[in-house]
XYZ file of N, CA and C in Angstrom:
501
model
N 22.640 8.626 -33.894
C 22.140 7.433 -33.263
C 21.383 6.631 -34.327
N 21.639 5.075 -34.213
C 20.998 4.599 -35.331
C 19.893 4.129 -35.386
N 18.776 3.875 -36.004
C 17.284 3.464 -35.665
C 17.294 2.377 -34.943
N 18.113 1.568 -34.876
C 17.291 0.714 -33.463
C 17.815 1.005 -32.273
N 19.052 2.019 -32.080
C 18.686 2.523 -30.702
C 17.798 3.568 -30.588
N 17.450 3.923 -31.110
C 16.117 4.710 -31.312
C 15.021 4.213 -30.847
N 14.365 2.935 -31.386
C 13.443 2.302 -31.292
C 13.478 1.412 -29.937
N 14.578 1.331 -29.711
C 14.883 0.434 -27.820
C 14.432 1.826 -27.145
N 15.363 2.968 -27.027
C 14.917 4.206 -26.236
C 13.491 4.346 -26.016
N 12.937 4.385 -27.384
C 11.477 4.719 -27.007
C 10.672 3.501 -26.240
N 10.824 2.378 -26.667
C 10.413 1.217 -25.976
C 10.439 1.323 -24.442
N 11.640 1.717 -24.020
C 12.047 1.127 -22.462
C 11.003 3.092 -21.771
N 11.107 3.803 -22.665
C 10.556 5.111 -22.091
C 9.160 4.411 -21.785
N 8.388 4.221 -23.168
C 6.916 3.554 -22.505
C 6.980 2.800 -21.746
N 7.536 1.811 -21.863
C 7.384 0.654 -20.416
C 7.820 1.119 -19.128
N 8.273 2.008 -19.197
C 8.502 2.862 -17.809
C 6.799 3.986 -17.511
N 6.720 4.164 -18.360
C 5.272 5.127 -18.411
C 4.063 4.079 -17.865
N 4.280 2.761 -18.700
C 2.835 2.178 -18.590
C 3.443 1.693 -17.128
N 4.596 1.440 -16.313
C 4.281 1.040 -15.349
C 4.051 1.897 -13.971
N 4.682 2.991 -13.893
C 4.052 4.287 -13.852
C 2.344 4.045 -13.449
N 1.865 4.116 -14.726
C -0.028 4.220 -14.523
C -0.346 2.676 -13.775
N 0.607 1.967 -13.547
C -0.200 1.159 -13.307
C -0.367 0.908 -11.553
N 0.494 1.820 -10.698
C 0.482 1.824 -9.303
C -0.823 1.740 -8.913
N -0.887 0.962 -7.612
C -1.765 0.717 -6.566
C -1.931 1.902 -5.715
N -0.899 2.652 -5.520
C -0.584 3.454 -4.481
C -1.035 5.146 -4.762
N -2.236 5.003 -5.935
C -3.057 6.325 -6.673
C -4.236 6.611 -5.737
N -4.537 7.628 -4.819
C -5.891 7.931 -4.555
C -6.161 8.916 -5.340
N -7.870 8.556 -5.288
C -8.396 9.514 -6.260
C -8.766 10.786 -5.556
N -8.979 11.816 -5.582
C -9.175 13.123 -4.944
C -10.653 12.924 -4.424
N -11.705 11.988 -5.203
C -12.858 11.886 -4.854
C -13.325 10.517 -3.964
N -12.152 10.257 -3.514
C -11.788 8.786 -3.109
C -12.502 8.971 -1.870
N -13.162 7.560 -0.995
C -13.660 7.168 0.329
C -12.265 8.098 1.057
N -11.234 7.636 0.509
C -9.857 7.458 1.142
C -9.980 9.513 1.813
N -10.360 10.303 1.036
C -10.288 11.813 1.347
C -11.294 11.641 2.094
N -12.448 11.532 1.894
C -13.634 11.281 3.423
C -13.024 10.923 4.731
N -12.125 10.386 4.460
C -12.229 9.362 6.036
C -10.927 10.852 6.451
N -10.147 11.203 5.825
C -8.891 11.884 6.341
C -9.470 13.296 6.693
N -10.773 13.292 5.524
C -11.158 14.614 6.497
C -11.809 14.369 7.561
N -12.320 13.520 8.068
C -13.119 12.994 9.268
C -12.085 12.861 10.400
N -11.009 12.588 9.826
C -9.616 12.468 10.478
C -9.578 13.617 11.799
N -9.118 14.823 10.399
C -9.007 15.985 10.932
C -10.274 16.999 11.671
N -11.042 16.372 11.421
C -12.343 17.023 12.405
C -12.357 16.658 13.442
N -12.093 15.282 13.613
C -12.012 14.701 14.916
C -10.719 15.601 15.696
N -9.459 15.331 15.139
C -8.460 16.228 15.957
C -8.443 17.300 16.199
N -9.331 18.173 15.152
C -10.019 19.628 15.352
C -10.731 19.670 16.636
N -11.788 18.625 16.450
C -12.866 18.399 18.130
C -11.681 18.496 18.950
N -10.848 17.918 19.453
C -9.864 17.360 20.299
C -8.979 18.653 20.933
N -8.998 19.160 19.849
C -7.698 20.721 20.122
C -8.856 21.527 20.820
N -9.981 21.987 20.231
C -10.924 22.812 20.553
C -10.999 22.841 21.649
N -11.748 20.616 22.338
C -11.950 20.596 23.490
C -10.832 21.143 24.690
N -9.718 21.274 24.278
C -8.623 21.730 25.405
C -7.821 23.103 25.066
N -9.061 23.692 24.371
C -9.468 25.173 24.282
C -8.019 25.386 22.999
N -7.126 24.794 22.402
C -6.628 25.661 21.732
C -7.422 25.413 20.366
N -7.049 26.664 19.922
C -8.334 27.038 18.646
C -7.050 27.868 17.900
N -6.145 28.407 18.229
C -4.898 28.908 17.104
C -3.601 28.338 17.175
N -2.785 27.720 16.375
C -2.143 26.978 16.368
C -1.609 26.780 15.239
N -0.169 27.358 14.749
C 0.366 26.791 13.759
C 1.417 25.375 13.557
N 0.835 24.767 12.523
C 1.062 23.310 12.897
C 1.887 22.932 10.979
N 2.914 22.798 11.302
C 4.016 21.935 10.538
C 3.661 21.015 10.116
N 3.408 20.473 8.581
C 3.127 19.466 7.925
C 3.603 18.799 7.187
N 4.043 17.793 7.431
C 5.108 16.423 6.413
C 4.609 15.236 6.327
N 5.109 14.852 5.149
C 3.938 13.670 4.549
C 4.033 12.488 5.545
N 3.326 11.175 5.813
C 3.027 10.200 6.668
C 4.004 9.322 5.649
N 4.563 8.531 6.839
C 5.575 7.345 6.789
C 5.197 5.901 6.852
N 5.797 4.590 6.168
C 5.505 3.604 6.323
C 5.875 3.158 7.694
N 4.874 2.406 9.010
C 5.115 2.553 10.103
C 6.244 1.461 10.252
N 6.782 0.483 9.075
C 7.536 -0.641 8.920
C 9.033 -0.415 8.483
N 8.739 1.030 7.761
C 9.799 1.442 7.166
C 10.059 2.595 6.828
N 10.168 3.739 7.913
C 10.375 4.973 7.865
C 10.711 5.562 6.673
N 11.724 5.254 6.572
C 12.178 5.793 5.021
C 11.679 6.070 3.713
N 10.498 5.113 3.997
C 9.701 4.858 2.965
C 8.092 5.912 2.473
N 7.872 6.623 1.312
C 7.271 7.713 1.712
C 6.003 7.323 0.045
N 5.049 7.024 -0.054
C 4.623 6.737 -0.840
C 3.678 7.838 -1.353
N 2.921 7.378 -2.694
C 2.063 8.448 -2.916
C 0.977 8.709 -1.655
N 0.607 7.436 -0.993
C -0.874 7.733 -0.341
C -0.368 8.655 0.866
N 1.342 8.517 1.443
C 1.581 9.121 2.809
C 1.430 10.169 2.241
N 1.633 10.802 1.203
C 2.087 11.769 0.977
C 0.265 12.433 0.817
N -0.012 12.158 0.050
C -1.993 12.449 0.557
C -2.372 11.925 1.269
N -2.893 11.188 2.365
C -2.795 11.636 3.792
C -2.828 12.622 4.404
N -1.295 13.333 4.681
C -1.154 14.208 5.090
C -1.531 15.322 4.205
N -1.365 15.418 2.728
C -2.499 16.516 2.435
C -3.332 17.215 2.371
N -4.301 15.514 2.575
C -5.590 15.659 2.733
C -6.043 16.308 4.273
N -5.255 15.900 5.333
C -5.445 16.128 6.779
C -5.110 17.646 6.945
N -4.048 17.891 6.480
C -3.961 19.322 6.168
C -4.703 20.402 5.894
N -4.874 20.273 4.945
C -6.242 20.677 3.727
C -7.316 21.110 4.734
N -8.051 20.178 5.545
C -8.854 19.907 5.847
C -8.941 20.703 7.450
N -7.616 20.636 8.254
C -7.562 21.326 9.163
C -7.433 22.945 8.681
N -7.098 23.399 7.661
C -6.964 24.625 7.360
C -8.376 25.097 6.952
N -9.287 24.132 6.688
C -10.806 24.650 6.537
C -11.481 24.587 7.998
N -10.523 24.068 8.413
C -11.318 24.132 10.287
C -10.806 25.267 10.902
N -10.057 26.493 10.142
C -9.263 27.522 10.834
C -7.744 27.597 11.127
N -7.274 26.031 11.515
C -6.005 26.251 11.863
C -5.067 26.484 10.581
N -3.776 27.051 11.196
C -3.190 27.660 10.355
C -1.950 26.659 9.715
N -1.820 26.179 9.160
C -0.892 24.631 8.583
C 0.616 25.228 7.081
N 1.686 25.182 7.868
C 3.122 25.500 7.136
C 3.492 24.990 5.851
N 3.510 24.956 5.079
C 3.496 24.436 4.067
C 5.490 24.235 3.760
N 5.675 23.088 4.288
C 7.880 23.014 4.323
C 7.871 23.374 2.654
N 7.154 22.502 1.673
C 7.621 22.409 0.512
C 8.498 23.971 0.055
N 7.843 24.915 0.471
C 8.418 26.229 0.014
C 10.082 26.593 1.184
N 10.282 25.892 2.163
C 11.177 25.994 2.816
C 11.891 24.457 3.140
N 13.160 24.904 3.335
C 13.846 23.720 2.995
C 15.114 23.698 3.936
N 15.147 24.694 4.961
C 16.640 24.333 5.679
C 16.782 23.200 6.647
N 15.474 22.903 7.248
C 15.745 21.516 8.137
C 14.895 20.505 7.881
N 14.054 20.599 6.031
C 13.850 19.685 5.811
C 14.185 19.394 4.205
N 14.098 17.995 4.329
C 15.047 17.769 3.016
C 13.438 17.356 1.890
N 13.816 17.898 0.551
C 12.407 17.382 -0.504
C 12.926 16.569 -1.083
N 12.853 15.187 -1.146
C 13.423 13.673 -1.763
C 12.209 13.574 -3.197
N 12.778 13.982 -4.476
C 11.751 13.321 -5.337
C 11.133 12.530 -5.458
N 9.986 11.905 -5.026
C 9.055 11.079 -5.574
C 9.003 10.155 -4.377
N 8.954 11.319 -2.854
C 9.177 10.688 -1.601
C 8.350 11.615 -1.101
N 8.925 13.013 -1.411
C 7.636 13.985 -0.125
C 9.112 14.461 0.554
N 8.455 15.152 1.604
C 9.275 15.948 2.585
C 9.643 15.485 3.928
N 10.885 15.704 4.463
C 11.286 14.613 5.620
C 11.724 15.345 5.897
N 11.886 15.609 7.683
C 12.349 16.295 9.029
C 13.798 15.583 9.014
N 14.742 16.565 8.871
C 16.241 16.357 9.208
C 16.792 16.207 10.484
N 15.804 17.300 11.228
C 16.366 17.816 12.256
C 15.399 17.221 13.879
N 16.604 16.868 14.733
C 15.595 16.493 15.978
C 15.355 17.693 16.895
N 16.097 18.552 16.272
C 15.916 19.841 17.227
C 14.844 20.795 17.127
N 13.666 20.281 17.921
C 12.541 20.864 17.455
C 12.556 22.269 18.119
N 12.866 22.798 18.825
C 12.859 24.087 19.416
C 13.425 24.732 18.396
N 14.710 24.465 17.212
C 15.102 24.833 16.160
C 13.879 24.925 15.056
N 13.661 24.029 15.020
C 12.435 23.496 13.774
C 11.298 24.652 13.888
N 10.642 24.783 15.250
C 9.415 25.478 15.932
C 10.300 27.349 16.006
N 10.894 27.423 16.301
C 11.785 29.114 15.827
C 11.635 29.383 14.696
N 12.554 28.782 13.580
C 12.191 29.073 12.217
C 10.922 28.849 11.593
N 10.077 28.326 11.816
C 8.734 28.067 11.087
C 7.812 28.634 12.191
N 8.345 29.409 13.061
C 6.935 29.881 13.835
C 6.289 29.018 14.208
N 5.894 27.975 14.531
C 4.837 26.929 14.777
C 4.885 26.285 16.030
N 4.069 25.852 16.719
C 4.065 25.200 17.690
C 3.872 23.621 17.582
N 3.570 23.106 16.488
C 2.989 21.516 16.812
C 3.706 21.211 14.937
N 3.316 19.810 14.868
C 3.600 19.217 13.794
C 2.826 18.336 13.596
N 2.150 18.442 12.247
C 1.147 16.831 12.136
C 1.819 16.136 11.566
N 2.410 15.247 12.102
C 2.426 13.554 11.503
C 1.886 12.560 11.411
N 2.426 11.800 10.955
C 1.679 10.276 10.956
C 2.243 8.945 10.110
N 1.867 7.904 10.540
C 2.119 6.434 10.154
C 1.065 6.160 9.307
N 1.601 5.016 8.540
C 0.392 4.469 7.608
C 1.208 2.265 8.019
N 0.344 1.670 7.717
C 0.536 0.294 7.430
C -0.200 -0.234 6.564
N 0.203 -1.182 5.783
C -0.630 -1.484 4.819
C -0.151 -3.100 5.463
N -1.775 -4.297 5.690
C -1.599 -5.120 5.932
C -2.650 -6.166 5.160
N -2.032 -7.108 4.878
C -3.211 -8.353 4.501
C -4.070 -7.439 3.140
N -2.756 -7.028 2.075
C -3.179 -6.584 0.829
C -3.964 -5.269 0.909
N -5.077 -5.362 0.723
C -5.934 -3.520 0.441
C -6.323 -3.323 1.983
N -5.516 -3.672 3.105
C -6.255 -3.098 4.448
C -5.126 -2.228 4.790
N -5.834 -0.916 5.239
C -4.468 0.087 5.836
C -5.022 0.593 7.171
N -3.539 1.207 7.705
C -4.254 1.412 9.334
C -3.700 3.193 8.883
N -3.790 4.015 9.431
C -3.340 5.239 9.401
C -3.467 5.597 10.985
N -2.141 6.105 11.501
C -2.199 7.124 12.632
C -1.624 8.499 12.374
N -2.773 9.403 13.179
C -2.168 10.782 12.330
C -2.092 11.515 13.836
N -1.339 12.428 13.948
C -1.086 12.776 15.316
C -0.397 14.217 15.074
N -1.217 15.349 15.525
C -0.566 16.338 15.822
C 0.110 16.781 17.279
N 1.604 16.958 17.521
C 2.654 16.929 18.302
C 3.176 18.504 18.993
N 2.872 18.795 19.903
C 3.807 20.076 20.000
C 5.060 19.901 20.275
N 5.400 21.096 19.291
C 6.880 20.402 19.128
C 7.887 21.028 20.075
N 6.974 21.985 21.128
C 8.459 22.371 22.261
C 8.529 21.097 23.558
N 7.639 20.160 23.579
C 7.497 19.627 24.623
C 7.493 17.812 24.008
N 6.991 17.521 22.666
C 6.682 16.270 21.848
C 5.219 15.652 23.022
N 4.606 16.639 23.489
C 3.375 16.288 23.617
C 2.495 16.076 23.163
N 1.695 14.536 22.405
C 0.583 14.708 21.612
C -0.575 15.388 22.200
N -1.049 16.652 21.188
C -2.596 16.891 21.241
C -3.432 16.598 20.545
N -3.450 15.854 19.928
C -4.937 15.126 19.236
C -4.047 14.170 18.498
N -4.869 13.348 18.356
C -4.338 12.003 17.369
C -5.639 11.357 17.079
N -5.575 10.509 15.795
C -6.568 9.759 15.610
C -6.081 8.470 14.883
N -6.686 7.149 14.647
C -6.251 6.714 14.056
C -7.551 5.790 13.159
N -7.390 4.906 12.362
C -8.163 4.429 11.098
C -7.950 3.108 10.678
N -8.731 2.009 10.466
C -7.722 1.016 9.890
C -9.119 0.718 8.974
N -8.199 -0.112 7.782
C -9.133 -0.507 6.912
C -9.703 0.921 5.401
N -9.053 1.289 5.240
C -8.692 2.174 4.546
C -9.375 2.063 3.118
């Protein structure tokens, strides 16, 4: 290869890097943004408690753009981390798909997505009874709404949900 495709290669590699660092869509681990998601999940913790269930394994996949399903960004994807995380310090017991993969698919640089509508399928193989999901919107530039909602998944009855705006 001759030095100036050499020198283009490396070019177009950095400018892919610096644009990379330059996303909007970075929370910081020490971010307001983890406060509020664990506040999230305390609240839905209160919520389960109050209607006495206290054990509960609950299925976790990253939060979706509420505009555009498909769409799975860094913050959905912490979000639901963070909500996770956070319910597993409240006791409940939270699935981790990334290590399993038959009815859900891992899209690089998307997160993890439910294939399957057959939740009685879904809830057999993963043992679990519920699923936390959730929506995110991002409106009018830096304002976001988040709804996070844990679902049982033999019936698609919500038991706790919360939601957030202004993010």
């Amino acid at each position: 290869m001759n030095k100036l495709k050499k020198i283009c290669l490396i070019l177009i590699f950095l400018f892919l890097c610096s644009c990379s660092s330059r996303s909007n869509d970075y929370i910081s681990p020490e971010s307001e943004t983890m406060k509020i998601c664990y506040e999230i999940a305390d609240r839905m913790a209160e919520q389960l408690r109050a209607k006495k269930i206290t054990s509960l394994k609950i299925i976790k996949v990253a939060f979706v753009n509420i505009d555009n399903i498909n769409r799975v960004s860094p913050n959905g994807r912490a979000y639901s981390e963070f909500i996770a995380s956070r319910l597993c310090q409240q006791g409940f017991q939270v699935v981790e798909l990334k290590l399993r993969t038959n009815n859900v698919e891992i899209v690089p640089f998307k997160g993890e997505m439910m294939l399957t509508y057959d939740q009685y399928n879904l809830a057999k193989e993963h043992n679990a009874a519920a699923a936390l999901l959730g929506y995110y919107q991002n409106r009018r530039g830096e304002d976001i709404s988040v709804f996070a909602r844990i679902i049982n998944i033999n019936d698609n009855v919500i038991l706790a949900s919360q939601d957030v705006s202004s993010l």
